[in-house]
Short mmCIF file of C-alpha atoms and ligand atoms in Angstrom, two decimals:
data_model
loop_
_atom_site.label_atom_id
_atom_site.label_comp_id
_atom_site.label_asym_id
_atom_site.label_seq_id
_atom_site.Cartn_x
_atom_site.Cartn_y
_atom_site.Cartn_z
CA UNK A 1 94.33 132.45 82.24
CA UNK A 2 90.95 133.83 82.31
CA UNK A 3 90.34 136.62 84.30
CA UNK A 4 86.91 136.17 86.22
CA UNK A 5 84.47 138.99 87.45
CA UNK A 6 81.54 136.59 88.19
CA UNK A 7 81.34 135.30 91.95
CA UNK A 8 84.05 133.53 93.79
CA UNK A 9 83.57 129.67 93.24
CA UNK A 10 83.20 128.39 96.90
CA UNK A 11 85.09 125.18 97.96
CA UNK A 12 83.81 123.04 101.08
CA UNK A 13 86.83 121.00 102.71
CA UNK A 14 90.19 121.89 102.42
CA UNK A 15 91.83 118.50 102.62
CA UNK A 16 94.02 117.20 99.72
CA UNK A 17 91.25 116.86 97.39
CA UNK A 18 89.66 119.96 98.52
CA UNK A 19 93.07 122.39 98.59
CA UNK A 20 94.53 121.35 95.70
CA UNK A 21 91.07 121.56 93.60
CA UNK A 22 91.06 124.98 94.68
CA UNK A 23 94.40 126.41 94.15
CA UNK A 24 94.33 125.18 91.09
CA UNK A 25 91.04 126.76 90.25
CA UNK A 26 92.31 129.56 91.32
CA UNK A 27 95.55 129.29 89.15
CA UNK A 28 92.79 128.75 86.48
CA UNK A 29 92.34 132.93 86.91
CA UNK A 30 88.94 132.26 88.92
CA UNK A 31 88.71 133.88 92.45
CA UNK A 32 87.94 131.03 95.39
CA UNK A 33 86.66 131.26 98.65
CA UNK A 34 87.72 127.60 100.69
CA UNK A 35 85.52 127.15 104.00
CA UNK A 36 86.50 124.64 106.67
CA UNK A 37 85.28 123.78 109.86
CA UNK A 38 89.12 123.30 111.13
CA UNK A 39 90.18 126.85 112.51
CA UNK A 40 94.23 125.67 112.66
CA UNK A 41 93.71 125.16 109.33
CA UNK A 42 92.27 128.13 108.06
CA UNK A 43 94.52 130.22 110.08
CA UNK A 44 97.44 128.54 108.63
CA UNK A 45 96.37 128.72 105.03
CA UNK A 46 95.48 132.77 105.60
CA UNK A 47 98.94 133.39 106.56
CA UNK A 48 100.05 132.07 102.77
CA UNK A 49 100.68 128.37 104.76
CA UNK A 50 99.91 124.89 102.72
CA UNK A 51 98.61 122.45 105.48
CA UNK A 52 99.80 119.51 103.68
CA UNK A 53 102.96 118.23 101.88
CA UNK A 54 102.35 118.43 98.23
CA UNK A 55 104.96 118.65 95.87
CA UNK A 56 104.43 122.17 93.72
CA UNK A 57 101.21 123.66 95.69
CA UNK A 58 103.20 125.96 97.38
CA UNK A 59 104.40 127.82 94.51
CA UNK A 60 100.84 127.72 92.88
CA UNK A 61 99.00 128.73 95.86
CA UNK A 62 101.15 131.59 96.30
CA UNK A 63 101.32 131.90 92.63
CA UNK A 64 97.11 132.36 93.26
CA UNK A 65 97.00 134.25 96.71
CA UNK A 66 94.98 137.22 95.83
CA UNK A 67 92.54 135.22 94.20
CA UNK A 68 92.30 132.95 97.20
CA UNK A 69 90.31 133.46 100.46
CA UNK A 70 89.60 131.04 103.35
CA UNK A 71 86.61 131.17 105.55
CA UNK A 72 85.23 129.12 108.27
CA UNK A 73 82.02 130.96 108.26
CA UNK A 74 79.20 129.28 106.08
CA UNK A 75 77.10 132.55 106.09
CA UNK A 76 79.91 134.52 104.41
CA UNK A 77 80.89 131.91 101.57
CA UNK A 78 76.96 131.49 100.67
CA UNK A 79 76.90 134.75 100.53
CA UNK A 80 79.69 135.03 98.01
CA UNK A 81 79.46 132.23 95.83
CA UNK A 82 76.98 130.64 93.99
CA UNK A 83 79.11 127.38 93.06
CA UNK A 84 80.10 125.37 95.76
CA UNK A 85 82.47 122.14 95.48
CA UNK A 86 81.82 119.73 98.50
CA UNK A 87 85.26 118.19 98.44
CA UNK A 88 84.62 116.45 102.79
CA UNK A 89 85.95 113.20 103.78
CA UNK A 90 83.71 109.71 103.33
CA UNK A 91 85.74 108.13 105.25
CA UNK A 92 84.51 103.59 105.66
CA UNK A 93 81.58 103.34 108.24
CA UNK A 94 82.23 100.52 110.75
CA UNK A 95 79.78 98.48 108.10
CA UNK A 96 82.05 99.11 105.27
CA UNK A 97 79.70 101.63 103.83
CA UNK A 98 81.05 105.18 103.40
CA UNK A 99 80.28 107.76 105.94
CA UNK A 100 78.38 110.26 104.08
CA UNK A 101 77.56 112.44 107.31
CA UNK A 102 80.08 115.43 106.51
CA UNK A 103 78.26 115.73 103.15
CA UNK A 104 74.98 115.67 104.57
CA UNK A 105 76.05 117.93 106.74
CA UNK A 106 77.24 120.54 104.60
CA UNK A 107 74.15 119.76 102.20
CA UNK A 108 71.98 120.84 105.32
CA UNK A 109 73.93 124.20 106.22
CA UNK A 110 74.21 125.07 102.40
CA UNK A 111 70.18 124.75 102.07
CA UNK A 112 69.72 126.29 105.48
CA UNK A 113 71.15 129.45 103.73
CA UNK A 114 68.77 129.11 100.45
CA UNK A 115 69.24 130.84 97.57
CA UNK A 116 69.87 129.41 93.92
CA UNK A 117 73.14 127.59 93.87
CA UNK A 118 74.96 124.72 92.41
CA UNK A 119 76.57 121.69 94.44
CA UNK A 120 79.55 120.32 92.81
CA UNK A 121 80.43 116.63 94.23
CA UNK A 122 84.06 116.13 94.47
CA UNK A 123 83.95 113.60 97.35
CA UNK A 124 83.87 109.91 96.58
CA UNK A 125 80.48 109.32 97.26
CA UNK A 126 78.66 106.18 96.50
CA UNK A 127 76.50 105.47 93.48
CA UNK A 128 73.45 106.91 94.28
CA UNK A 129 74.26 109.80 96.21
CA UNK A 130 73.51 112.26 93.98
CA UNK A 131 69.96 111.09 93.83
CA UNK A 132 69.95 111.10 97.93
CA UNK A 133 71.08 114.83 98.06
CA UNK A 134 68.56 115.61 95.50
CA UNK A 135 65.61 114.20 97.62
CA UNK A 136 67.23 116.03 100.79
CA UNK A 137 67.32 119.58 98.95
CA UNK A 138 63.57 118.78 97.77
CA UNK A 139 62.44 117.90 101.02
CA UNK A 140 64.14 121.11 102.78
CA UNK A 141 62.43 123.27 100.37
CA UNK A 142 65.47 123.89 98.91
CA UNK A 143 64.36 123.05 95.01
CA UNK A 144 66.78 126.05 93.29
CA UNK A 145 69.71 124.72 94.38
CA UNK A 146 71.30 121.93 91.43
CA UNK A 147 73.57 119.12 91.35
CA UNK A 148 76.71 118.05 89.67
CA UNK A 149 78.75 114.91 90.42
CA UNK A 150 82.49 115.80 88.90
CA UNK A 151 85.01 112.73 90.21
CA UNK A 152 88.59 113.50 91.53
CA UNK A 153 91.24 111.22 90.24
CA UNK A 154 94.30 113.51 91.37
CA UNK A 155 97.09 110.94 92.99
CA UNK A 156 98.89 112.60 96.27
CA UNK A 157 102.28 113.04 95.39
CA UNK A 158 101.27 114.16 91.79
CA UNK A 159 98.47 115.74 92.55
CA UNK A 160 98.83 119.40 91.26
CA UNK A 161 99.97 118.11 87.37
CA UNK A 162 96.61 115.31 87.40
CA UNK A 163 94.29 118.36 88.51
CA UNK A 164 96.00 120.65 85.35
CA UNK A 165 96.67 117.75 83.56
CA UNK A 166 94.05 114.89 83.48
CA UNK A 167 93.56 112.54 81.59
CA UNK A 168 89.72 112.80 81.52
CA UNK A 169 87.32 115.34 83.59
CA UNK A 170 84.10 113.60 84.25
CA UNK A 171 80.35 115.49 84.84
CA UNK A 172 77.56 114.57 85.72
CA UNK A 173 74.87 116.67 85.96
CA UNK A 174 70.98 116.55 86.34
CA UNK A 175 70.48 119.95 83.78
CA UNK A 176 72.40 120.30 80.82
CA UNK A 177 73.09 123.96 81.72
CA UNK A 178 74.99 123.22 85.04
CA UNK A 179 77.21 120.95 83.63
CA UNK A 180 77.79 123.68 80.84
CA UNK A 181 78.94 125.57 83.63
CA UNK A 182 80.88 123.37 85.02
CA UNK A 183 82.84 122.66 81.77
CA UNK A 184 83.63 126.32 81.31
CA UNK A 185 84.76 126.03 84.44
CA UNK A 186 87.68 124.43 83.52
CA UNK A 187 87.89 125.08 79.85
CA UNK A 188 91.41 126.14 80.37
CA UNK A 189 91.93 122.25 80.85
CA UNK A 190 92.78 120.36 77.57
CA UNK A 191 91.59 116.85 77.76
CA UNK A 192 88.71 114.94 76.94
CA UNK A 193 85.46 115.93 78.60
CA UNK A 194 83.11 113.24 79.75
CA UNK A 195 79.61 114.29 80.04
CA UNK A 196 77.20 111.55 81.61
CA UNK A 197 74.30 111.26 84.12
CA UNK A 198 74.89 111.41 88.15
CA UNK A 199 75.24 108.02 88.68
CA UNK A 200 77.27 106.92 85.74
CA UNK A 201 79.99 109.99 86.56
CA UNK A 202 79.94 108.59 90.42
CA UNK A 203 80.45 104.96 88.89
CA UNK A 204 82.93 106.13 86.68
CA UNK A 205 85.28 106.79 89.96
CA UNK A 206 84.76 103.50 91.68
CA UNK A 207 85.29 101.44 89.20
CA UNK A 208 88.52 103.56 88.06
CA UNK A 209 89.92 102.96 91.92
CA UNK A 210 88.73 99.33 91.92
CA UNK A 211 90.34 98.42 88.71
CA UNK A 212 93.29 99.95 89.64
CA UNK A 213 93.97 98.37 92.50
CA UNK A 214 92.65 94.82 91.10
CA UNK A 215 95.92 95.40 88.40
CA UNK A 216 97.93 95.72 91.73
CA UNK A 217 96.43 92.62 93.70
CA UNK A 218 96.87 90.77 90.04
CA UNK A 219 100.25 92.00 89.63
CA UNK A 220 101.13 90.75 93.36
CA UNK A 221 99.92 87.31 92.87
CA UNK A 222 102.20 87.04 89.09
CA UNK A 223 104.85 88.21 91.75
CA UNK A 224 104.30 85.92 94.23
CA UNK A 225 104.02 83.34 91.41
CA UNK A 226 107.18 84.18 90.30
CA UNK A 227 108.88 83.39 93.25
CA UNK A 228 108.17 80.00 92.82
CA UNK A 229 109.03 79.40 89.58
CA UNK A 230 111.85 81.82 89.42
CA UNK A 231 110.69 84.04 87.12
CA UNK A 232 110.83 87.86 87.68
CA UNK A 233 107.91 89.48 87.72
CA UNK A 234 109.13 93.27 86.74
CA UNK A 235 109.76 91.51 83.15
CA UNK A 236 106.56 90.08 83.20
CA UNK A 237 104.83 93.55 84.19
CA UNK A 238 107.01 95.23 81.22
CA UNK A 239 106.55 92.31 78.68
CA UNK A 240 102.43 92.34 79.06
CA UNK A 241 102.67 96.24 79.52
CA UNK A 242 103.83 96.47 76.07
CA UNK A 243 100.22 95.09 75.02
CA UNK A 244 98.24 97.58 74.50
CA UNK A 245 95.16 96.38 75.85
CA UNK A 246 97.17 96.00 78.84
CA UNK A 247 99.27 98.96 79.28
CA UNK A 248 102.32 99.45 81.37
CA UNK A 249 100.82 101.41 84.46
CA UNK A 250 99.74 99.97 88.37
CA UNK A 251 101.68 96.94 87.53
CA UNK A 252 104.55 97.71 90.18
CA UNK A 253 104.54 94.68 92.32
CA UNK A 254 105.01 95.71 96.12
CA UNK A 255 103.72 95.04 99.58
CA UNK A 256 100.13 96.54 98.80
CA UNK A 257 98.18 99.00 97.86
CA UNK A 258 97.56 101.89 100.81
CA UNK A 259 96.43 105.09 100.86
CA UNK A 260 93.12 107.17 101.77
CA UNK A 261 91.51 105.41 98.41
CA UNK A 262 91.92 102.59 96.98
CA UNK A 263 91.32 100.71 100.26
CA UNK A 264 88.28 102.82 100.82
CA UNK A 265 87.03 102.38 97.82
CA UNK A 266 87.44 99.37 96.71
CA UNK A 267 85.65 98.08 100.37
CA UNK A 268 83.06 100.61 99.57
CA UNK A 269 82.28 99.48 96.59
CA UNK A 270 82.06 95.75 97.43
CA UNK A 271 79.51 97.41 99.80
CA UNK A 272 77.47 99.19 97.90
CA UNK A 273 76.83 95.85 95.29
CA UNK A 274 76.31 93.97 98.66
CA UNK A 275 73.76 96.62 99.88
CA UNK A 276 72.16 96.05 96.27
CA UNK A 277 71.65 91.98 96.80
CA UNK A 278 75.01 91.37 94.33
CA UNK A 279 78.09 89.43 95.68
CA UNK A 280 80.73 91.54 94.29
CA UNK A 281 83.39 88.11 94.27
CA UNK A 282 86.25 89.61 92.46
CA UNK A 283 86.97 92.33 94.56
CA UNK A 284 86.74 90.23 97.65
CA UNK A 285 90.11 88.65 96.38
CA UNK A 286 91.70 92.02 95.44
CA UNK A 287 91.31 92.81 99.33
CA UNK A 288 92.32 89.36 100.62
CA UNK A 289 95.23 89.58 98.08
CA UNK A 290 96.18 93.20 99.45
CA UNK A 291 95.89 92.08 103.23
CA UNK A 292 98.22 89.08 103.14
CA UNK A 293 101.03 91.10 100.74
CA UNK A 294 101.49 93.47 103.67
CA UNK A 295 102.23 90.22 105.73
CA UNK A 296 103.99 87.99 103.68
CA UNK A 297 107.42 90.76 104.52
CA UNK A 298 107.54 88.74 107.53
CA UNK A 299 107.55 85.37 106.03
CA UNK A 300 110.72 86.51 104.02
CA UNK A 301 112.08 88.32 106.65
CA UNK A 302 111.38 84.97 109.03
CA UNK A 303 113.25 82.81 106.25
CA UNK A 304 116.06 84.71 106.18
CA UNK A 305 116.58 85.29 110.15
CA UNK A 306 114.67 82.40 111.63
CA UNK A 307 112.67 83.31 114.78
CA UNK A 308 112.27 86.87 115.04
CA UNK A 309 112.14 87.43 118.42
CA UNK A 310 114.59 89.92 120.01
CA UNK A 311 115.92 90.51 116.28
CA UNK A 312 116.32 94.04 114.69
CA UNK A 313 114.39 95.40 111.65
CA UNK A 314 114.85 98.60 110.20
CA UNK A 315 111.76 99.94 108.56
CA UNK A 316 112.81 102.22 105.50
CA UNK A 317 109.61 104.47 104.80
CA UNK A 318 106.69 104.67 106.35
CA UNK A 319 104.35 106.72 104.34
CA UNK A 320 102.09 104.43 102.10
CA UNK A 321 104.07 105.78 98.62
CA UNK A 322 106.76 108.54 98.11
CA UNK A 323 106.39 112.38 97.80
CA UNK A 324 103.48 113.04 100.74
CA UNK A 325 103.29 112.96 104.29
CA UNK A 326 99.83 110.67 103.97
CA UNK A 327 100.28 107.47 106.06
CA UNK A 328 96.60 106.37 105.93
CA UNK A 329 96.08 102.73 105.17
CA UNK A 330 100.15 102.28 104.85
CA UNK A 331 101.79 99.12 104.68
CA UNK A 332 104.12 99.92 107.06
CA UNK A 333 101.42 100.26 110.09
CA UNK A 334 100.90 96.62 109.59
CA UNK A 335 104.34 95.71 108.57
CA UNK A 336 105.21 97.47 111.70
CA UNK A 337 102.43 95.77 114.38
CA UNK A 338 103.07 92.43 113.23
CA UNK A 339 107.22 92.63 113.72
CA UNK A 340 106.13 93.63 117.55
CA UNK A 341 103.74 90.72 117.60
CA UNK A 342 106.58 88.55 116.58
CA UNK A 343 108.84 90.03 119.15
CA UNK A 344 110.80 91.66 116.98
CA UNK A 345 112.91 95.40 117.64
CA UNK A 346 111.43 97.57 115.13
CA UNK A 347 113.03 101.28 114.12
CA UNK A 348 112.13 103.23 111.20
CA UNK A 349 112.93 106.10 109.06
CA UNK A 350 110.45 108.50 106.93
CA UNK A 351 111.67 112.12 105.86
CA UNK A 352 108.00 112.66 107.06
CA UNK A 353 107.84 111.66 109.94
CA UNK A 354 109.23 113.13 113.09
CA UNK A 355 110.41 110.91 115.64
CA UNK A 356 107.72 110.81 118.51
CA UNK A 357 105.35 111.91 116.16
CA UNK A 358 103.19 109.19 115.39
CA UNK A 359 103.22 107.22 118.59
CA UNK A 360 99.38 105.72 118.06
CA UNK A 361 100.22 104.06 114.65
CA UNK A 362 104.03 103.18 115.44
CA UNK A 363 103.62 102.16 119.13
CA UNK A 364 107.08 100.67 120.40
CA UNK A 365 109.07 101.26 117.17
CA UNK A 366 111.69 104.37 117.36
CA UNK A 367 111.61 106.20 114.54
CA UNK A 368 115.22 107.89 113.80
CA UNK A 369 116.08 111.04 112.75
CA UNK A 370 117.52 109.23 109.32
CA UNK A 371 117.73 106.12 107.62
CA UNK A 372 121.61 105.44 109.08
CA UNK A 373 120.74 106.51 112.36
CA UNK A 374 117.30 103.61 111.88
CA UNK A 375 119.49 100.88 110.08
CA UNK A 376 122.31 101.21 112.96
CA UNK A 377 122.69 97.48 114.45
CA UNK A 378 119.81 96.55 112.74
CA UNK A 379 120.20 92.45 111.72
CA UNK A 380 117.70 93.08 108.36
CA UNK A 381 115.76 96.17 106.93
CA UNK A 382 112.78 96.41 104.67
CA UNK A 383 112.27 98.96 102.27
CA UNK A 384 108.36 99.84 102.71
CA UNK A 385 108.30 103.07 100.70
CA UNK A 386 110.42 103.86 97.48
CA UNK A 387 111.82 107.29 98.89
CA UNK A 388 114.36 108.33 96.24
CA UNK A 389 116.44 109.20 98.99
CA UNK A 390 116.21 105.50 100.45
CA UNK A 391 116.92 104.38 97.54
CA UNK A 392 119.82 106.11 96.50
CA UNK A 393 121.24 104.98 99.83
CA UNK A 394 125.08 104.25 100.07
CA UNK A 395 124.79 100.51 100.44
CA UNK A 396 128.70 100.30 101.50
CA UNK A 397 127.90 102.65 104.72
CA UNK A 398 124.65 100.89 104.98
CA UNK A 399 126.25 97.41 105.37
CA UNK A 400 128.85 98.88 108.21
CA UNK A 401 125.98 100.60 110.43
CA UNK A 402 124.07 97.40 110.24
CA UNK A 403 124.38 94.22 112.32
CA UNK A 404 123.25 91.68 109.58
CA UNK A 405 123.16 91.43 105.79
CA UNK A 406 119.59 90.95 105.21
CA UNK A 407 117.80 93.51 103.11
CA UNK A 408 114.17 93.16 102.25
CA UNK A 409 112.89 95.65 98.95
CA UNK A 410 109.08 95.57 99.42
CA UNK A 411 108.82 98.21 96.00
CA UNK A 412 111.36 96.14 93.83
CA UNK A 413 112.89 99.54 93.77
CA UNK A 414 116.73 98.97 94.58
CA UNK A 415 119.14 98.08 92.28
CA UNK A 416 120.16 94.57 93.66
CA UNK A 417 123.72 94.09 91.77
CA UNK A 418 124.48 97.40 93.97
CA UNK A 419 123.53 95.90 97.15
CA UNK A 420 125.04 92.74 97.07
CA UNK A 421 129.12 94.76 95.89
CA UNK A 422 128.18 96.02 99.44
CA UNK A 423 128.02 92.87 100.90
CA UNK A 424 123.79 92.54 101.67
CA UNK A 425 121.40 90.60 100.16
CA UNK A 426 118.31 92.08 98.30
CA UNK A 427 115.06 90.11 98.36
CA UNK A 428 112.03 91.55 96.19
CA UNK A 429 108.51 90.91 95.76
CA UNK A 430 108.67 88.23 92.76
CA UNK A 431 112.02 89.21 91.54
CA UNK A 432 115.47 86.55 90.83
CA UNK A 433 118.50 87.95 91.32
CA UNK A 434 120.37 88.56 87.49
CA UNK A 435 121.85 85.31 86.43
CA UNK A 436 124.28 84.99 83.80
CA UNK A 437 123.73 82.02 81.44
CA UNK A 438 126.99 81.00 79.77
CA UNK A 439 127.78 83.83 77.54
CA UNK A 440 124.68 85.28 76.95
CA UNK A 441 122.20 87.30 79.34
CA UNK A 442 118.74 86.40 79.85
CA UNK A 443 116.52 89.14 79.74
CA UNK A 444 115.34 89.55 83.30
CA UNK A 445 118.85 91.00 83.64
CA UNK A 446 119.00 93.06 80.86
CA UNK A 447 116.52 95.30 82.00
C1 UDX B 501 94.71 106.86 93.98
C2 UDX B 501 94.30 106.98 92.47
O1 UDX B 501 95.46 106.76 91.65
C3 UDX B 501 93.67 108.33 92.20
O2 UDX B 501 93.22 108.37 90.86
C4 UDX B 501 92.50 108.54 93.15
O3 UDX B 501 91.96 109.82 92.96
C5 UDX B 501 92.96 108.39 94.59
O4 UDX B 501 93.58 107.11 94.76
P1 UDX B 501 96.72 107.74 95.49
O5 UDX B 501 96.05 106.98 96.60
O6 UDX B 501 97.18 109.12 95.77
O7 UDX B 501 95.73 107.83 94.22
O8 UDX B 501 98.02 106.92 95.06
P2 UDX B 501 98.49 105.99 93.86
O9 UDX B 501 99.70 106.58 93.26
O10 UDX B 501 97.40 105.64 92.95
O11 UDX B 501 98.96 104.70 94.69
C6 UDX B 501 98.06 104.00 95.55
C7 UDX B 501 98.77 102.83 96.21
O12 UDX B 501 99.02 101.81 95.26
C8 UDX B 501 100.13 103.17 96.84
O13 UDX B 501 100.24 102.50 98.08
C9 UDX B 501 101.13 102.64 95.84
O14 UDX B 501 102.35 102.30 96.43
C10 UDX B 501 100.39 101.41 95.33
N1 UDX B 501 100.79 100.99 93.98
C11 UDX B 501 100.56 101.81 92.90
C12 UDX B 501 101.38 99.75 93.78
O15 UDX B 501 101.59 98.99 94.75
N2 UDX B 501 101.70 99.38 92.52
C13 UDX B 501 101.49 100.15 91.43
O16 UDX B 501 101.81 99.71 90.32
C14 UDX B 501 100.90 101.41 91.63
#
């Protein structure tokens, strides 16, 4: 830990990105000051409270506390700090583009405030942006104040270990000297330091998120693949994984890809070639591919029950993957809206969400107080998110609460052999149940 007696580093945005940058730049033994326009929140994080569900930020940011302070007044962080991380949302314009107005917003009340300073970009900001904010600062007069791009790639869920624990931290930076900084910044960080221009670091982050989640629409098309000529695709995913040019990671077949990136990003991205006269055709299909996996639950579910009017699906998970509370983008929202469409009684279970709570994305489905109390008469359920705690369900209860047999596994998480001593099938994404040929075992089920 490196004790610091420079100026508090100043962090703008206290989201996920935003919090978790700065506790654990605090943790780093530097002293933070995190401004946001959200009062609640500041409040809340002053009284030692973390805003967000993150597994292990608790313990850090209290671990941290008297080298964090939270502000909502620009005057007094400017006044305090000198480097100043803009981690705001960009969330998708209606034209697909992202919205960059929170950023040019804080670039405006920054320079308003003058001084020499340095703007770190931690918001996923499209190529180019760099170069915009530079023109702004010129244009206000503002000409001491620099610019570094420096790409998040922390996952929710696991986001405290990727910030301490990356496997690359990318800057780049206009002057050599402010990416220096930068890089001292975190020196107490081992891992490989990439040092680029502006636009290659922002580049660097899109195509990270859009090749990721091309390895999950490729993954779900094997799967669906599979189904139809009865191979399982979670032996296919482990058999090329073992190449290493391949690798074993994001190739979990599922019911899409959600989340407040990867859907963002990729669209954003598809935009921003678009913008630049180049049809970006590849990522097209990793959208299409992503829309219709969320649906195709229904088609199985519609196979296995018929008509689904006035039938009763239980909905296990809601959030769009285990460990946070983040439902943006989530396959169950869909999942959820087109079981009503078809008629169909929906109830769900999330340990994150509160029954009542989330009436505008859940409209007509009850959400239970647990998964029993969700699966109760229930004629099928679909496991949307791999909760260990869905999945280490007691399948034996499970099959008395419920009315039917039917299980769904959207994550090819549950252990099918389990499910079906309790009496209820278990359909995945791409997978064939273990089959024993004569004596021998085929290797799908000795996994
Ligand atoms: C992602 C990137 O991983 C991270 O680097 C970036 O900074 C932000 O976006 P996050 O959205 O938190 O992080 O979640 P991640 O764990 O990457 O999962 C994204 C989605 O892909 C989830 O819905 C997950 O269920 C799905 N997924 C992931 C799959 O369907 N299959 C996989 O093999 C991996």
């Amino acid at each position: 830990m490196v004790p610091q007696t420079q100026r508090p580093v100043g962090v703008i945005g206290v989201g996920y990105v935003g919090l978790v940058t700065a506790v654990c730049i605090a943790h780093l033994g530097h002293r933070v000051v995190c401004l946001d326009v959200d009062e609640a929140k500041i409040e809340k994080l002053r009284a030692g409270l973390v805003p967000i569900y993150e597994p292990g930020l608790d313990e850090l940011m209290a671990g941290a506390r008297e080298r964090l302070s939270f502000t909502t007044s620009y005057d007094e962080l400017c006044e305090r700090s000198r480097v100043l991380f803009i981690a705001v949302d960009t969330p998708p314009s209606p034209s697909g583009d992202a919205d960059l107005s929170r950023v040019e917003r804080v670039v405006s009340d920054v320079s308003a405030r003058g001084g020499e300073r340095l703007l770190v970009m931690k918001s996923t900001v499209p190529v180019g942006t760099g170069e915009r904010v530079l023109a702004e600062l010129e244009s206000a007069g503002a000409t001491a104040i620099g610019y570094v791009s420096n790409p998040e790639f922390l996952r929710e869920g696991a986001a405290v270990d990727d910030v301490l624990h990356p496997d690359r931290i990318v800057i780049g930076a206009y002057r050599e000297r402010d990416g220096d900084e930068i890089q001292q910044l975190f020196a107490g960080i081992e891992t490989t330091v990439v040092r680029t221009s502006v636009p290659t670091a922002e580049m660097i982050k899109y195509a990270s998120n859009a090749f990721l989640a091309t390895k999950i629409s490729f993954i779900n098309e094997i799967a669906n693949v599979c189904e139809v000529v009865g191979a399982d695709v979670r032996a296919v995913a482990d058999g090329m994984g073992l190449d290493e040019r391949i690798g074993p990671h994001f190739l979990r077949a599922g019911i899409g890809y959600g989340g407040s990136c990867f859907p963002k990003d990729v669209q954003a991205l598809k935009q921003l070639a678009g913008n630049s006269g180049y049809h970006f055709q590849l990522l097209n299909a990793v959208i299409e591919v992503n829309h219709l996996q969320k649906r195709r639950v229904v088609g199985k579910l519609q196979e296995r029950l018929g008509r689904l009017r006035g039938k009763h699906v239980a909905l296990l998970g809601l959030t769009f993957k285990p460990h946070t509370d983040d439902l943006r983008e989530a396959a169950s929202i869909v999942l959820a809206a087109r079981l009503r469409a078809e008629g169909a009684r929906v109830s769900a279970y999330d340990p994150m969400v509160a029954p009542g709570a989330r009436a505008d994305l859940f409209p007509g489905v009850a959400i239970a107080t647990s998964a029993l109390a969700a699966l109760e008469g229930a004629d099928a359920a679909v496991l949307v998110t791999e909760w260990p705690e869905l999945v280490a369900l007691d399948w034996t209860v499970v099959r008395d609460v419920m009315r039917g047999a039917c299980v769904i596994d959207g994550r090819n998480a549950l252990d099918a052999a389990l499910l079906a001593a309790a009496g209820l099938s278990c359909d995945g994404i791409g997978t064939v149940a273990p089959v024993a040929i004569g004596d021998s075992v085929t290797s799908d089920e000795a996994r």
